[in-house]
Coordinates of C-alpha atoms in Angstrom, one line a residue:
Chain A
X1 CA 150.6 -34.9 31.7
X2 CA 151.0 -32.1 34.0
X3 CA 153.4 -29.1 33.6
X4 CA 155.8 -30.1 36.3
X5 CA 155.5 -34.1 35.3
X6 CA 157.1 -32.7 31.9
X7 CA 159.4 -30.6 33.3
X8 CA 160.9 -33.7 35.5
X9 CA 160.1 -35.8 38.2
X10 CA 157.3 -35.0 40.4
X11 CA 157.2 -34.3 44.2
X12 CA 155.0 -37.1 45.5
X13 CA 155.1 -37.0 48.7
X14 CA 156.6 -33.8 51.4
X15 CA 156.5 -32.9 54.9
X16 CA 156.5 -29.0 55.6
X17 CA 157.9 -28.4 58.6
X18 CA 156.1 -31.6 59.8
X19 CA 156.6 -32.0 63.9
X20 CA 156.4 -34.7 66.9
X21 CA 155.9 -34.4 70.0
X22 CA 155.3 -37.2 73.2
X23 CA 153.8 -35.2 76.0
X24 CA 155.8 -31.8 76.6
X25 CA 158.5 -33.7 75.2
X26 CA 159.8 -32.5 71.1
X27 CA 160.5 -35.5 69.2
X28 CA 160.9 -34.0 66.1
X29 CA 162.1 -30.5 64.7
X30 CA 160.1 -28.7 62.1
X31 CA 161.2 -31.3 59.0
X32 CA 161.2 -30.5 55.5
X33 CA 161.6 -33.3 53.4
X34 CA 160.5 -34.7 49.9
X35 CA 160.1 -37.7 47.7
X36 CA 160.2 -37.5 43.7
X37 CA 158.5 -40.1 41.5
X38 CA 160.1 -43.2 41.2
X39 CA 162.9 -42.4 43.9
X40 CA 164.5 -44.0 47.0
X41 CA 165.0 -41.7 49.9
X42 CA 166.7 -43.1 52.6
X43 CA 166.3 -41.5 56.3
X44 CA 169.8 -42.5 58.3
X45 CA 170.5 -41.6 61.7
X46 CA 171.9 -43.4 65.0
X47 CA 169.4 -45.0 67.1
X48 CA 167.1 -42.4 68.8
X49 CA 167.9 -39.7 66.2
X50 CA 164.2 -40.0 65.4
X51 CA 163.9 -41.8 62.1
X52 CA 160.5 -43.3 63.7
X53 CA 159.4 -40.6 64.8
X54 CA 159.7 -39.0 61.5
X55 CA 157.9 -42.0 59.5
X56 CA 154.8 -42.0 62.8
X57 CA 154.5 -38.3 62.4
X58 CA 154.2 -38.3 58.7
X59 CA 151.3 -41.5 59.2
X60 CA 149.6 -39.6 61.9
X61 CA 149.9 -41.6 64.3
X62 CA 151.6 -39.0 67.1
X63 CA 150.7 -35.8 68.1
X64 CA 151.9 -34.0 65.1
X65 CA 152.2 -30.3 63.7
X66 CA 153.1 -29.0 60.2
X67 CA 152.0 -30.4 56.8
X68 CA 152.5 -33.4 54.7
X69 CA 151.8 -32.7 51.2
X70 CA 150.6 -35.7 49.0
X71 CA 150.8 -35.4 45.3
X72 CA 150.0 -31.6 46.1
X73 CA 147.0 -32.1 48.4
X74 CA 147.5 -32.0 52.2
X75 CA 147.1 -35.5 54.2
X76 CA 145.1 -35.4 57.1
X77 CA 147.2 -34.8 60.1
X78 CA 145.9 -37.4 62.5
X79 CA 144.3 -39.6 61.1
X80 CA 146.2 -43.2 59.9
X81 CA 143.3 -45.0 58.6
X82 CA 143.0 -42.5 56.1
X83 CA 146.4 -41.8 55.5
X84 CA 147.3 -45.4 54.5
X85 CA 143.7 -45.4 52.7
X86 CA 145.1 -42.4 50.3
X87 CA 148.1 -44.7 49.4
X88 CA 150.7 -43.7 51.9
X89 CA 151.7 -47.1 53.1
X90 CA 154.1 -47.6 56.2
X91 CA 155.8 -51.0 57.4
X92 CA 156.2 -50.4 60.6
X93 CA 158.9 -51.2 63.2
X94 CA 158.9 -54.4 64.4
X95 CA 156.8 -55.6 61.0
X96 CA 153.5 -55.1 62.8
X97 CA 151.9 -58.7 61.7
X98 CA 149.1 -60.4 62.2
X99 CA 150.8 -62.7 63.9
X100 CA 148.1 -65.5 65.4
X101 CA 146.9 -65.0 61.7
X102 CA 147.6 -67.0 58.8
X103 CA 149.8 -65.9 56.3
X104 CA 147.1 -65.7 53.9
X105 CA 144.6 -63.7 56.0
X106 CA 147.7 -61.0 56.7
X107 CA 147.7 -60.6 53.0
X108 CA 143.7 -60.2 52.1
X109 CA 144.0 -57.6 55.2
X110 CA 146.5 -56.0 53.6
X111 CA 143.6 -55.2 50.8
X112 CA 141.3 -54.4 52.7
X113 CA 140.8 -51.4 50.9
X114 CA 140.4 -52.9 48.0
X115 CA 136.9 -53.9 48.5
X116 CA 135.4 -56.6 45.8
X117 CA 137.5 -56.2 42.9
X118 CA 138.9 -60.0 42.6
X119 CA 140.9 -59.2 39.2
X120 CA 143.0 -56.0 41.0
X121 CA 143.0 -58.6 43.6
X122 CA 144.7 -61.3 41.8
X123 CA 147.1 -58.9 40.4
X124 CA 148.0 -57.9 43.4
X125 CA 148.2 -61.6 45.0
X126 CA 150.5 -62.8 42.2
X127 CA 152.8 -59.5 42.1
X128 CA 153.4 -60.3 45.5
X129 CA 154.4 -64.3 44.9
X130 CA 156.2 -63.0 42.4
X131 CA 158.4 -60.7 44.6
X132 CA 158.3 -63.3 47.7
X133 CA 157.9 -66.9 46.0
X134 CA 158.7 -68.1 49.7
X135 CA 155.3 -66.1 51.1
X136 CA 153.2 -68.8 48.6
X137 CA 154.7 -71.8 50.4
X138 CA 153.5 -70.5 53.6
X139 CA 149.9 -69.3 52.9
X140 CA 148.1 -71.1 55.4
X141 CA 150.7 -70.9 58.3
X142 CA 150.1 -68.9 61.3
X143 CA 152.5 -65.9 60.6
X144 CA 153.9 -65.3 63.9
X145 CA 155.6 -68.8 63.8
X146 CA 157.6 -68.3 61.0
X147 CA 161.4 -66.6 60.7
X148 CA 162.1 -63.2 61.1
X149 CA 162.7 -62.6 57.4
X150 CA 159.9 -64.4 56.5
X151 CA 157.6 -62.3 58.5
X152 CA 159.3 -59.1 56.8
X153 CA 158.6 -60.3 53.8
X154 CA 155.0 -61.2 54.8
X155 CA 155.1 -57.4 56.2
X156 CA 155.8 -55.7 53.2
X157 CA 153.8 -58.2 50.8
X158 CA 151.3 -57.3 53.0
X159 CA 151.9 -53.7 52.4
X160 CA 151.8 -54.3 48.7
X161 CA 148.6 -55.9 48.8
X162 CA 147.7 -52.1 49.3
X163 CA 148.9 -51.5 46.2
X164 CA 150.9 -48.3 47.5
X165 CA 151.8 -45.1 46.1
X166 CA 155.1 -44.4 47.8
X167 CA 156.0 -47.1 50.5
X168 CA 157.4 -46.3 53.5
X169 CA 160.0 -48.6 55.3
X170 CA 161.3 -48.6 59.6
X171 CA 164.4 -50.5 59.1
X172 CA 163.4 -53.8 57.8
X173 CA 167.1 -54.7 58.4
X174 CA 166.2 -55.0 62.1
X175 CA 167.7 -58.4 63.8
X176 CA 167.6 -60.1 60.3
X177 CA 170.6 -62.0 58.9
X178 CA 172.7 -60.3 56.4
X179 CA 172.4 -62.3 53.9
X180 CA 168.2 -61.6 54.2
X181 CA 168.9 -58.2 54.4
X182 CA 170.6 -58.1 51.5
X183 CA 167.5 -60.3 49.7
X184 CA 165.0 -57.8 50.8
X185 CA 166.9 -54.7 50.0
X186 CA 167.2 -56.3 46.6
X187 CA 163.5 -56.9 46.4
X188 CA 163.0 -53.1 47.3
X189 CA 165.5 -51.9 44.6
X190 CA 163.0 -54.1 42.1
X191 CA 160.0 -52.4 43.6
X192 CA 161.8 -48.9 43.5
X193 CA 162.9 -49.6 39.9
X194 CA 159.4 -50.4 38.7
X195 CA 158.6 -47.2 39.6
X196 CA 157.7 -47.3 43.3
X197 CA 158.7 -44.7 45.5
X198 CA 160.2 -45.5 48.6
X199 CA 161.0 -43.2 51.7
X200 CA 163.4 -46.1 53.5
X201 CA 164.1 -45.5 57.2
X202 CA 168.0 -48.0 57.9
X203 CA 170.5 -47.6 60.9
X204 CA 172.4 -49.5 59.0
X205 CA 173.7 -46.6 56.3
X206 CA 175.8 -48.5 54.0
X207 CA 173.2 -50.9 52.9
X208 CA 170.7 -48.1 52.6
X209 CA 173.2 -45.6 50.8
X210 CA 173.6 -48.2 47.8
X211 CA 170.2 -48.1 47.1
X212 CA 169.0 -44.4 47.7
X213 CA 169.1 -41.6 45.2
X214 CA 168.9 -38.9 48.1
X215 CA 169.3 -39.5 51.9
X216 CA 168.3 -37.4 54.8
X217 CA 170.8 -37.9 57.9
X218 CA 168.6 -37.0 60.9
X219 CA 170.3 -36.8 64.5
X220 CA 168.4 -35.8 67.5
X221 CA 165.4 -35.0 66.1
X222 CA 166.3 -33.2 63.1
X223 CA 167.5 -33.0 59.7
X224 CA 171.4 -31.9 60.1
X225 CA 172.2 -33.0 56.3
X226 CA 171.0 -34.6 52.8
X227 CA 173.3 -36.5 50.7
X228 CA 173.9 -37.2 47.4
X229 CA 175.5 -41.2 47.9
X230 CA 177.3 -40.6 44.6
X231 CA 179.3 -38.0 46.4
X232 CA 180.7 -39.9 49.3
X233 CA 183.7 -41.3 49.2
X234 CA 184.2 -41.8 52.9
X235 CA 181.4 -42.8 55.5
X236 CA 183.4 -40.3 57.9
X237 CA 180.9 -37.5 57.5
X238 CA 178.4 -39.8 58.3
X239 CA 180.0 -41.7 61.2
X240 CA 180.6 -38.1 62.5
X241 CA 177.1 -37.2 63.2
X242 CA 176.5 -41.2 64.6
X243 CA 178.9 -40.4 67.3
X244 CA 178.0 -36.7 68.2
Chain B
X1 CA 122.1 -79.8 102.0
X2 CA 120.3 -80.9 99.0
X3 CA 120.5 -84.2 97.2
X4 CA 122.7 -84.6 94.2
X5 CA 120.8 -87.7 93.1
X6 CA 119.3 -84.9 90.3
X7 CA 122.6 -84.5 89.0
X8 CA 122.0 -85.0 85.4
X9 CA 118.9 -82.8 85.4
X10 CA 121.2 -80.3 87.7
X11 CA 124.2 -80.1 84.6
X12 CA 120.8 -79.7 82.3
X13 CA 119.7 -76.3 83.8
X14 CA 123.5 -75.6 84.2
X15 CA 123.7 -75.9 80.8
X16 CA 121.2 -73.7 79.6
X17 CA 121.7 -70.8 82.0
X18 CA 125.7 -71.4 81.3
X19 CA 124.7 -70.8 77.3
X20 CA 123.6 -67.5 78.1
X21 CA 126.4 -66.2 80.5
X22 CA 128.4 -67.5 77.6
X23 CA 126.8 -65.3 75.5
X24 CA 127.4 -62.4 77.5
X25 CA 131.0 -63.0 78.3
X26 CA 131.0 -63.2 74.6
X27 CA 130.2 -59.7 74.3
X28 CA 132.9 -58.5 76.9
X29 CA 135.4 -60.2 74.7
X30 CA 134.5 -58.9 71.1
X31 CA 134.3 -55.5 72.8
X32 CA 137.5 -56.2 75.0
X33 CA 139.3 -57.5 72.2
X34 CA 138.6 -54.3 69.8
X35 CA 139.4 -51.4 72.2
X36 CA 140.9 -53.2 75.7
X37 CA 137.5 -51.6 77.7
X38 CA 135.6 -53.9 79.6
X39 CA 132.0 -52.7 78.8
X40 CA 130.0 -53.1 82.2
X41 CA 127.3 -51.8 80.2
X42 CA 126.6 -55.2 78.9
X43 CA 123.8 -56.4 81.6
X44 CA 121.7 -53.2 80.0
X45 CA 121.2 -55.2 76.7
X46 CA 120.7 -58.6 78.4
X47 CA 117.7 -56.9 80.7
X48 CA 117.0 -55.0 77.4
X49 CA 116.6 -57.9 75.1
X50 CA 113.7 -59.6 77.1
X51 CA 112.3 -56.0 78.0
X52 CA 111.7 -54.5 74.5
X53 CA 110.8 -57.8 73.1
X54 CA 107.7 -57.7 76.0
X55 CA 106.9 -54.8 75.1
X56 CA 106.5 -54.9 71.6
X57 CA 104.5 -58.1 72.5
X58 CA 102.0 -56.5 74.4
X59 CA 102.0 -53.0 73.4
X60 CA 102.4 -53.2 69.9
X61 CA 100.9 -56.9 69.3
X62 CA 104.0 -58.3 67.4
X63 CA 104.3 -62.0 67.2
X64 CA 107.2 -63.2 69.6
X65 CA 109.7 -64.0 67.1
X66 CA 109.2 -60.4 65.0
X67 CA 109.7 -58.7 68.5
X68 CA 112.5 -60.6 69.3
X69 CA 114.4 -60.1 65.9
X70 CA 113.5 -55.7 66.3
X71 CA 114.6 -56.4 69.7
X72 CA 117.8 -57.4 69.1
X73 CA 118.3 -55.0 66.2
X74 CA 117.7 -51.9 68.4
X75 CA 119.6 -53.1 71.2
X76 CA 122.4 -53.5 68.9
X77 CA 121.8 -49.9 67.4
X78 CA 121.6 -48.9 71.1
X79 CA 125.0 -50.5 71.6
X80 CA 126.4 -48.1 68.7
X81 CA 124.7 -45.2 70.4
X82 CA 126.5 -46.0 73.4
X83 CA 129.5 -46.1 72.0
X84 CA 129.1 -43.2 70.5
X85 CA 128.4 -41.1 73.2
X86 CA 129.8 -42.9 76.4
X87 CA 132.6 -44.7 75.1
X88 CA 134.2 -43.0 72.0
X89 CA 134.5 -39.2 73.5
X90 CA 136.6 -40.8 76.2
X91 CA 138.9 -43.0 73.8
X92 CA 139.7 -39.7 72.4
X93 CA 140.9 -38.1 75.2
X94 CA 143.0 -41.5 76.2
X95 CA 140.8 -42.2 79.6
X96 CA 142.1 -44.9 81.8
X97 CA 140.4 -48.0 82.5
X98 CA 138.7 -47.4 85.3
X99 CA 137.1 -44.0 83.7
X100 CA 136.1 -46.4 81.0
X101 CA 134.5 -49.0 83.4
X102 CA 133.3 -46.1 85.7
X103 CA 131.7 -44.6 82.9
X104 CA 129.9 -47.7 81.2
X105 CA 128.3 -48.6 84.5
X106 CA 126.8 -45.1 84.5
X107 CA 125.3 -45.8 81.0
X108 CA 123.8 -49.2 82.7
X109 CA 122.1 -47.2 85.6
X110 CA 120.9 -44.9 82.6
X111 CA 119.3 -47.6 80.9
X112 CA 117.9 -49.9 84.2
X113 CA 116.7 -46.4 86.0
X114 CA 115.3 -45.4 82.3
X115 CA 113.3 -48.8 81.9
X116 CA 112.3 -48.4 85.5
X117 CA 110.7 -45.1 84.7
X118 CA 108.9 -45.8 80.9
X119 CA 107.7 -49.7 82.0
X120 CA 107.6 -49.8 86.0
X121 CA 108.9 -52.1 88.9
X122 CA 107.0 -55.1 88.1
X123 CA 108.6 -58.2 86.7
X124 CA 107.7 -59.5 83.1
X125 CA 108.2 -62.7 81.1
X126 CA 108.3 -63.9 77.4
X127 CA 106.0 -67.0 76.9
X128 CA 107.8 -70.0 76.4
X129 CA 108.9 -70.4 72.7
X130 CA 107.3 -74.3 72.1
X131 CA 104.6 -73.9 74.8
X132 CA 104.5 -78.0 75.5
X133 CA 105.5 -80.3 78.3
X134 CA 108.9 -81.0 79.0
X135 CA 110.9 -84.0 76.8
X136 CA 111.5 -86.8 79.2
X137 CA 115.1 -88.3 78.4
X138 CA 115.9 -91.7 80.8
X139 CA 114.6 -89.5 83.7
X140 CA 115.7 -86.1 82.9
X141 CA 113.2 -83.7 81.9
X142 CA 114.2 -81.3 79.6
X143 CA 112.0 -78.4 78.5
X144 CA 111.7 -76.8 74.9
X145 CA 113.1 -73.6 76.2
X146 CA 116.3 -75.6 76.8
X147 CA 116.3 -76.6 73.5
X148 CA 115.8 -73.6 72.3
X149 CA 118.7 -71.9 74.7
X150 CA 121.2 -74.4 73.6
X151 CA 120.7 -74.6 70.1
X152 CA 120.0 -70.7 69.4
X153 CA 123.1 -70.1 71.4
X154 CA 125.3 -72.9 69.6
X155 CA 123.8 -71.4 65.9
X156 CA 124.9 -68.0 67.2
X157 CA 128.3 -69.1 68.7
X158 CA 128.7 -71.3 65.2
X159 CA 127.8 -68.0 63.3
X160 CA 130.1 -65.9 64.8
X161 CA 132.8 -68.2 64.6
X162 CA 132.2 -68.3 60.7
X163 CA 132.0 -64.4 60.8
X164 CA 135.2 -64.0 62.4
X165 CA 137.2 -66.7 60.3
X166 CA 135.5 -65.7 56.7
X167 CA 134.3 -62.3 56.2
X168 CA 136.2 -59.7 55.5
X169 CA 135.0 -57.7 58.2
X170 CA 135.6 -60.5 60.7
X171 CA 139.0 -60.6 60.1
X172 CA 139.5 -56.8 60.4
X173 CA 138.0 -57.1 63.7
X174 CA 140.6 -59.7 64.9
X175 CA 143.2 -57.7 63.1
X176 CA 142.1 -54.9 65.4
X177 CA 142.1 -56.9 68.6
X178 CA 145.7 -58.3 67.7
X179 CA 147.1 -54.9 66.8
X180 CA 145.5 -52.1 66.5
X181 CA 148.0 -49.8 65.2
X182 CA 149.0 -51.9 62.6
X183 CA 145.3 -52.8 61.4
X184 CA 144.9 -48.8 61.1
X185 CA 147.9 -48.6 58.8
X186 CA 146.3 -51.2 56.4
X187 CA 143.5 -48.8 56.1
X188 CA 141.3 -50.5 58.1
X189 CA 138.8 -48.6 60.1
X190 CA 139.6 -49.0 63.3
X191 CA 137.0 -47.0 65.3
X192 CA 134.3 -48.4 63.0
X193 CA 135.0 -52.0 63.8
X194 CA 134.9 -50.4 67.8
X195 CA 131.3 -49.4 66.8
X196 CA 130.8 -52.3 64.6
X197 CA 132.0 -54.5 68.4
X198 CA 129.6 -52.5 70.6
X199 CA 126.8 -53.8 68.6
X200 CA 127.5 -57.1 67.8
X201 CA 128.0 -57.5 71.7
X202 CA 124.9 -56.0 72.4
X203 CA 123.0 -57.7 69.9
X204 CA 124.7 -61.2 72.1
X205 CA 123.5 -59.8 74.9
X206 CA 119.9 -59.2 73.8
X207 CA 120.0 -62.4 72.7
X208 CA 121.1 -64.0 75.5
X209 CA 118.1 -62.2 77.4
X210 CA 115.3 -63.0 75.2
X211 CA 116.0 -66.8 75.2
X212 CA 116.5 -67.0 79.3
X213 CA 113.5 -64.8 80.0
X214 CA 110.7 -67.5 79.8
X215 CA 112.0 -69.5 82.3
X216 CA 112.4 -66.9 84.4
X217 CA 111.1 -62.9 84.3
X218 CA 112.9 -59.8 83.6
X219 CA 112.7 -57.0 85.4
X220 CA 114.3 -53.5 85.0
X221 CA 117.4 -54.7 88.0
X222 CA 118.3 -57.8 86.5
X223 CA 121.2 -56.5 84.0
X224 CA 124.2 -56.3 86.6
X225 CA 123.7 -59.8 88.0
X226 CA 123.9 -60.9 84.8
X227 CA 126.8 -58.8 83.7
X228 CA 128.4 -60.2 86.5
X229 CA 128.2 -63.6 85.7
X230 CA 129.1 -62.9 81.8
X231 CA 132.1 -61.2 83.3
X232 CA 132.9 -64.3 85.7
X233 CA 132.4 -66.5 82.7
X234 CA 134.9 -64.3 80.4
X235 CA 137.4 -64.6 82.3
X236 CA 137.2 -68.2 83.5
X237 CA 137.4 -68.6 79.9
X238 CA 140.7 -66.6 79.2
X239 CA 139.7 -63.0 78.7
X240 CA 139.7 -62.0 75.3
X241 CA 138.7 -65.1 74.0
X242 CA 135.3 -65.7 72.8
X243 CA 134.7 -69.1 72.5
X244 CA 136.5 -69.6 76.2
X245 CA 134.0 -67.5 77.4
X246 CA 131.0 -69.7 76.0
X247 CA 133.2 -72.6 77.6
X248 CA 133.5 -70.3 81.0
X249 CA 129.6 -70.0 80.8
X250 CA 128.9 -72.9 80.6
X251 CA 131.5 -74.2 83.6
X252 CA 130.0 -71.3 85.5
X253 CA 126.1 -72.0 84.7
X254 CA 126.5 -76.1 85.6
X255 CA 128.8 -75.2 89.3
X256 CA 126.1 -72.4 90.0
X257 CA 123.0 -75.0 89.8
X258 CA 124.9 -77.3 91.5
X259 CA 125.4 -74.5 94.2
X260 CA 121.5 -74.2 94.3
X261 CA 120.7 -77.6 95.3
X262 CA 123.2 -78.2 97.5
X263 CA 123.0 -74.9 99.2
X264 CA 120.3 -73.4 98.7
X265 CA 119.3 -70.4 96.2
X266 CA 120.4 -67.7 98.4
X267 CA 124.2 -68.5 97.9
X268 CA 124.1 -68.6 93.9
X269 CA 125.9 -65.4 93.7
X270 CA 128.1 -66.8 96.4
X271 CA 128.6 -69.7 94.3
X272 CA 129.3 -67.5 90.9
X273 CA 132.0 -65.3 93.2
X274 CA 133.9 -68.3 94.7
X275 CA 134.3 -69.6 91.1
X276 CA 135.6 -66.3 89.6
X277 CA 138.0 -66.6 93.4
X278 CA 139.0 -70.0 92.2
X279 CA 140.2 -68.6 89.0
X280 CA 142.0 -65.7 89.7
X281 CA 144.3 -67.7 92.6
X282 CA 144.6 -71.2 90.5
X283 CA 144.6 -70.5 86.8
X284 CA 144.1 -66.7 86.3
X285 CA 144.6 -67.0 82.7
X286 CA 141.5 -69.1 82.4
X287 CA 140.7 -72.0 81.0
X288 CA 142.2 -71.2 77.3
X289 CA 145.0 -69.4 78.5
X290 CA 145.7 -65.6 78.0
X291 CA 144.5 -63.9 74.4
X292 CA 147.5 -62.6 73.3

């Protein structure tokens, strides 16, 4: 065990003054943020405030500047193949499935990494079932004609199958029900609690703040605060920077 | 005006030129599908196929089917070099379309003007792969060469089809060609399966060359003509998808002999260009519809 590992939890994953740009155009501020072992971070912000930006930055896949720091060791800066190869593993916006793919095919992608090793494999097949018992009825349908909570599911299983060292999330609340909001956010506070660290991008701040240890709010491109959820009392503070 | 009374031998010959422009729209599709270029290159490997394989022939004494198979390997690791060098500098720097097509044409006049150079003007041919007189089926003669086209091409089409339904490797291609963003943040090499496209396409385009080549000659010149019927059959068949494209080549290959009886040889391009015309007004999305 290393010294800081004794001394508490671990920094896994941290941007140093991590940057964005499209074109001429500055997406993102210089952003220092952080993830400890076994935590939930959630990223809030109003639409546009660049929560995507942050996550696509920190993946490599925009034009980015600064540092992200991976259990100490830099990540390289543009290059998402490897970045999700080193365990950094991002459901995107909008899910990103295979969707003329069957179910089952978007899962063995999801190891592609993996290689040969069919017990890891297995492991990894049934931790998913076991997380998504609805994914196994649907193995061999064609993923992009099933529901939109369905296909979340399928994105993140899919994202496990990577077996991931901290998992990032683009609001997976987007266009779903409540009610399958409120089954997936479940199924990430199981993940987090097994130990799983989760950076978990939500417009949605409520849901988000009942989950996170620590949350970043982010408006126009920057970090204007972090919060402690056990400290607020009032979403005012929060709704103030959504309507700025 | 010809007679049509040959019509079943006519769809014959159709059939077995329309294998290989299947073949060859194949390759714009796999390539296509991985990285959105259309690879004008393609008629380089066709011509090249049937080249190198007469040349390792007569040069080096290799038995047909040992030339053929290092044929088709190098002009697959020759569609990896061109990747390499043409294609993926440009992908970098986010080139536009018609840099990209611009820019694989240029690697074909490389290649034809290259050939012209090392192996001269003159026209060259494969001997026949069964040398013996033609089958006779209730009237129709079909040759062993035919045979051969078809089948080769069906056990190739078959293979691929296996390739990109059960190997791993397959499916990270189609991953690629459905989303390529997302295939990258599963860890899956995306510019490898681009390099890993460029030869498989050229390796379908040699192929497609060696097996037409004894029934006609190759020649250093004859790569765009083909490309341009590959291309005409990839997109009769629904561009970006392969096994329209076989389907496309073979519509095209059986309307074009047609066009040469009736009309005459001279109008075969004419014939190839009013069926790619036909297309783009009536049903642009092909015969299979769109890919995505």
């Amino acid at each position: 065990m290393t010294a800081a590992a004794a001394a508490g939890p671990a920094e896994v994953l941290a941007t140093v003054g991590l940057t964005a740009r499209y074109g001429s155009i500055e997406a993102l501020a210089p952003t220092d943020m952080h993830v400890e072992d076994g935590e939930l971070v959630a990223v809030l912000g109003p639409n546009g405030a660049g929560k995507s930006t942050l996550l696509r930055a920190l993946m490599g896949l925009v034009t980015n500047g600064g540092t992200v720091r991976f259990r100490g060791r830099p990540l390289p800066r543009r290059d998402p193949v490897a970045v999700a190869a080193s365990g950094v593993v991002l459901v995107p916006e909008g899910r990103g499935i295979f969707g003329p793919m069957t179910v089952a095919e978007n899962l063995e992608l999801g190891a592609y990494r993996l290689g040969r090793d069919k017990a890891e494999f297995e492991r990894r097949w049934t931790r998913v079932f076991d997380l998504f018992p609805r994914l196994k009825e649907r193995l061999g349908q064609v993923a992009g004609s099933m529901s939109g909570g369905e296909q979340q599911m399928l994105a993140i299983g899919r994202a496990l199958m990577a077996d991931p060292k901290v998992l990032l999330l683009d609001e997976p609340s987007l266009g779903l029900a409540p009610r399958v909001t409120a089954e997936i956010l479940e199924t990430l506070h199981r993940l987090n609690q097994g130990g799983l660290p989760v950076i978990l991008v939500e417009q949605k701040a409520p849901l988000a703040l009942k989950l996170a240890k620590r949350a970043y709010l982010l408006s126009v491109g920057r970090i204007v605060a972090t919060i402690d959820p056990r400290e607020i009392t009032s979403y005012d503070d929060i709704a103030k920077h959504y309507f700025a | 005006m010809g007679s049509l009374s040959y019509l079943p031998q006519i769809l014959v010959s159709g059939l077995g030129i329309g294998c290989v422009y299947g073949l060859i729209g194949i390759g714009f599709c796999v390539i296509y599908n991985a990285s959105g270029i259309v690879n004008f290159a393609q008629g380089a490997f066709v011509m090249l196929g049937g080249m190198v394989t007469f040349v390792l022939m007569q040069r080096a004494g290799l038995p047909l089917p040992v030339a053929a198979v290092i044929a088709i390997a190098g002009v697959a690791g020759l569609g990896v070099v061109v990747e390499r060098l043409v294609v993926r500098p440009l992908w970098n720097r986010n080139a536009t379309m018609f840099v990209m097509i611009l820019a694989t044409l240029a690697a074909q006049i490389v290649v034809e003007r290259s050939t012209l150079l090392l192996v001269g003007d003159q026209p060259k041919t494969l001997p026949m792969f069964t040398d013996r007189p033609p089958l006779m089926l209730a009237g129709v003669a079909i040759s062993y060469q035919l045979l051969w086209i078809v089948g080769c091409s069906l056990a190739v089409v078959g293979l691929l089809a296996l390739f990109f339904r059960t190997t791993r490797t397959g499916k990270a291609m189609r991953a690629v060609a459905i989303d390529r963003e997302a295939a990258a943040l599963q860890g899956i090499p995306v510019s490898r399966m681009l390099a890993l496209a460029f030869a498989l396409s050229a390796a379908l385009g040699a192929i497609g060359g060696i097996l037409i080549t004894p029934t006609q000659f190759t020649a250093f010149d004859i790569g765009v003509p083909f490309a341009i019927s590959g291309f005409i059959a990839a997109i009769v068949g629904g561009f970006g998808r392969p096994f329209g494209a076989f389907l496309g080549g073979l519509t095209l290959g059986v309307i074009q002999s047609i066009a040469i009886v009736s009309f005459g040889a001279g109008l075969k391009n004419v014939a190839a260009l009013s069926v790619l015309l036909v297309f783009l007004f009536i049903r642009p999305s092909g015969i299979l519809g769109p890919a995505k």
